[in-house]
PDB file of C-alpha atoms in Angstrom:
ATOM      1  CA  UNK A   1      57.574  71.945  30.391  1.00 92.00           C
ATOM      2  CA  UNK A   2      58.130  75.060  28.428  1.00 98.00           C
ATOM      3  CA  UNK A   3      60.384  78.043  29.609  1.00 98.00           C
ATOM      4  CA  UNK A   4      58.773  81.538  30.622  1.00 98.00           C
ATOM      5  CA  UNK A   5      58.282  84.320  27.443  1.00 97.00           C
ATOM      6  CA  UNK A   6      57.665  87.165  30.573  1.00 97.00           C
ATOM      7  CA  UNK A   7      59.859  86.449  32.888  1.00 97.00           C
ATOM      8  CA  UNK A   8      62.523  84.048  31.651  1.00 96.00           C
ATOM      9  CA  UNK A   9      62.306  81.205  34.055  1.00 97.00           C
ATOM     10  CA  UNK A  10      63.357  78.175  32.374  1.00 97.00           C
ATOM     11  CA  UNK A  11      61.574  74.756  32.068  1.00 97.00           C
ATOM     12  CA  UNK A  12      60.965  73.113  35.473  1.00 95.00           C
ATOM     13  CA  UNK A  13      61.580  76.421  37.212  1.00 96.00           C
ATOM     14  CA  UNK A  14      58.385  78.449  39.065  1.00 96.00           C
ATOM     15  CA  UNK A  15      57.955  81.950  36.812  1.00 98.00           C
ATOM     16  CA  UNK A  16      59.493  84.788  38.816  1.00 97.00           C
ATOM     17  CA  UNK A  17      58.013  88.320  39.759  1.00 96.00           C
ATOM     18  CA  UNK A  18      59.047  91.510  38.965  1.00 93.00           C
ATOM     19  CA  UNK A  19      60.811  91.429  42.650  1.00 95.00           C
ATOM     20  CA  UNK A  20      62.466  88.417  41.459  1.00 92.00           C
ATOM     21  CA  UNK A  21      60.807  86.407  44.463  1.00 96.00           C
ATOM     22  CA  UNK A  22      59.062  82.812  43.375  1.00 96.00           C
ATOM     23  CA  UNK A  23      55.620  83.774  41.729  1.00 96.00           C
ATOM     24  CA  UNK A  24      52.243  81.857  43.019  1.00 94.00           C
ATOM     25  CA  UNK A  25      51.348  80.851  39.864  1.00 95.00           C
ATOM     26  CA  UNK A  26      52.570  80.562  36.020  1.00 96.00           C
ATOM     27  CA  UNK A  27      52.064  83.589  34.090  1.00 97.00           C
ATOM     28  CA  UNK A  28      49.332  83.323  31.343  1.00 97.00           C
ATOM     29  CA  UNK A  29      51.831  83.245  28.606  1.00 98.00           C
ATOM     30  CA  UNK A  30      53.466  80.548  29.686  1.00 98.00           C
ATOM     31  CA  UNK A  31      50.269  78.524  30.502  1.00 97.00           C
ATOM     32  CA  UNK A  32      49.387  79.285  26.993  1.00 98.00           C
ATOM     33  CA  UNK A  33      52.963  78.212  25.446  1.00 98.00           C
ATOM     34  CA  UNK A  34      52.396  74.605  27.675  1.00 97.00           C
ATOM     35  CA  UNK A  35      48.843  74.183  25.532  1.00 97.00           C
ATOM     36  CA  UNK A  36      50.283  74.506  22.821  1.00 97.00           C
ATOM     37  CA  UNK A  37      53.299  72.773  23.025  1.00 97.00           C
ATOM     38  CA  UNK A  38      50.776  70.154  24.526  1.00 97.00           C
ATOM     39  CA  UNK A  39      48.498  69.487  21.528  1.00 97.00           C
ATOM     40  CA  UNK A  40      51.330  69.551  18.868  1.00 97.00           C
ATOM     41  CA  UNK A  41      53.038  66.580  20.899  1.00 96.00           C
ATOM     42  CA  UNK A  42      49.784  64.791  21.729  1.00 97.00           C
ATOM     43  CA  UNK A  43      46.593  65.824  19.702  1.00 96.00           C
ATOM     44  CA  UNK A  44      44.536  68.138  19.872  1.00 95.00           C
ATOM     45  CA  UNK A  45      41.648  65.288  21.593  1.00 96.00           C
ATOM     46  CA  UNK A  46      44.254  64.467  24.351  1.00 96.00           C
ATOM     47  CA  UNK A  47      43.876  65.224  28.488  1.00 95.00           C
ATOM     48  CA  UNK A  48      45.366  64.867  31.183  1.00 94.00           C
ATOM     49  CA  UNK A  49      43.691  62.332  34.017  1.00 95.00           C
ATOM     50  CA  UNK A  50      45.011  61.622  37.236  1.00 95.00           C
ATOM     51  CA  UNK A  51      45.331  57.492  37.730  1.00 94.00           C
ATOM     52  CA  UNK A  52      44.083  55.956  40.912  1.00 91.00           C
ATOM     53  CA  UNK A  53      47.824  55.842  42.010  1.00 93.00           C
ATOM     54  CA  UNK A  54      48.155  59.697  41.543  1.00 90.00           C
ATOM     55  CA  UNK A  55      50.033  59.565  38.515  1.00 94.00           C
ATOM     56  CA  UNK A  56      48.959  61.723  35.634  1.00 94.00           C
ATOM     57  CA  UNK A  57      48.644  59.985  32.091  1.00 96.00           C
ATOM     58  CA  UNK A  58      47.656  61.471  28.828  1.00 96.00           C
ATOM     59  CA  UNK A  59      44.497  60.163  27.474  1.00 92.00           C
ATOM     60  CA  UNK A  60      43.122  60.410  23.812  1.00 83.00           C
TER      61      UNK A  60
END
């Protein structure tokens, strides 16, 4: 989880609109920050796959 460049929110929390009501979705910066903060822990190769027990694991 990475905290918000736009609007602040901090790791864990839902990005906030301009409103300051609970957005729908991340904003693109932030999706972009969780990429990359993704591939410098766990490879550029790695993915995310849902297990048959609908837990996520990272694969390589």
């Amino acid at each position: 989880a990475v905290a918000c460049p736009v609007c602040h929110a901090r790791e864990g929390a839902w990005c906030k609109r301009p409103s300051g009501h609970k957005a729908m979705d991340l904003h693109a910066a932030r999706r972009a920050e969780a990429d990359r903060a993704f591939i410098a822990q766990h490879g550029p190769e790695a993915a995310l796959e849902q297990d048959g027990e609908g837990d996520w694991i990272v694969t390589a």
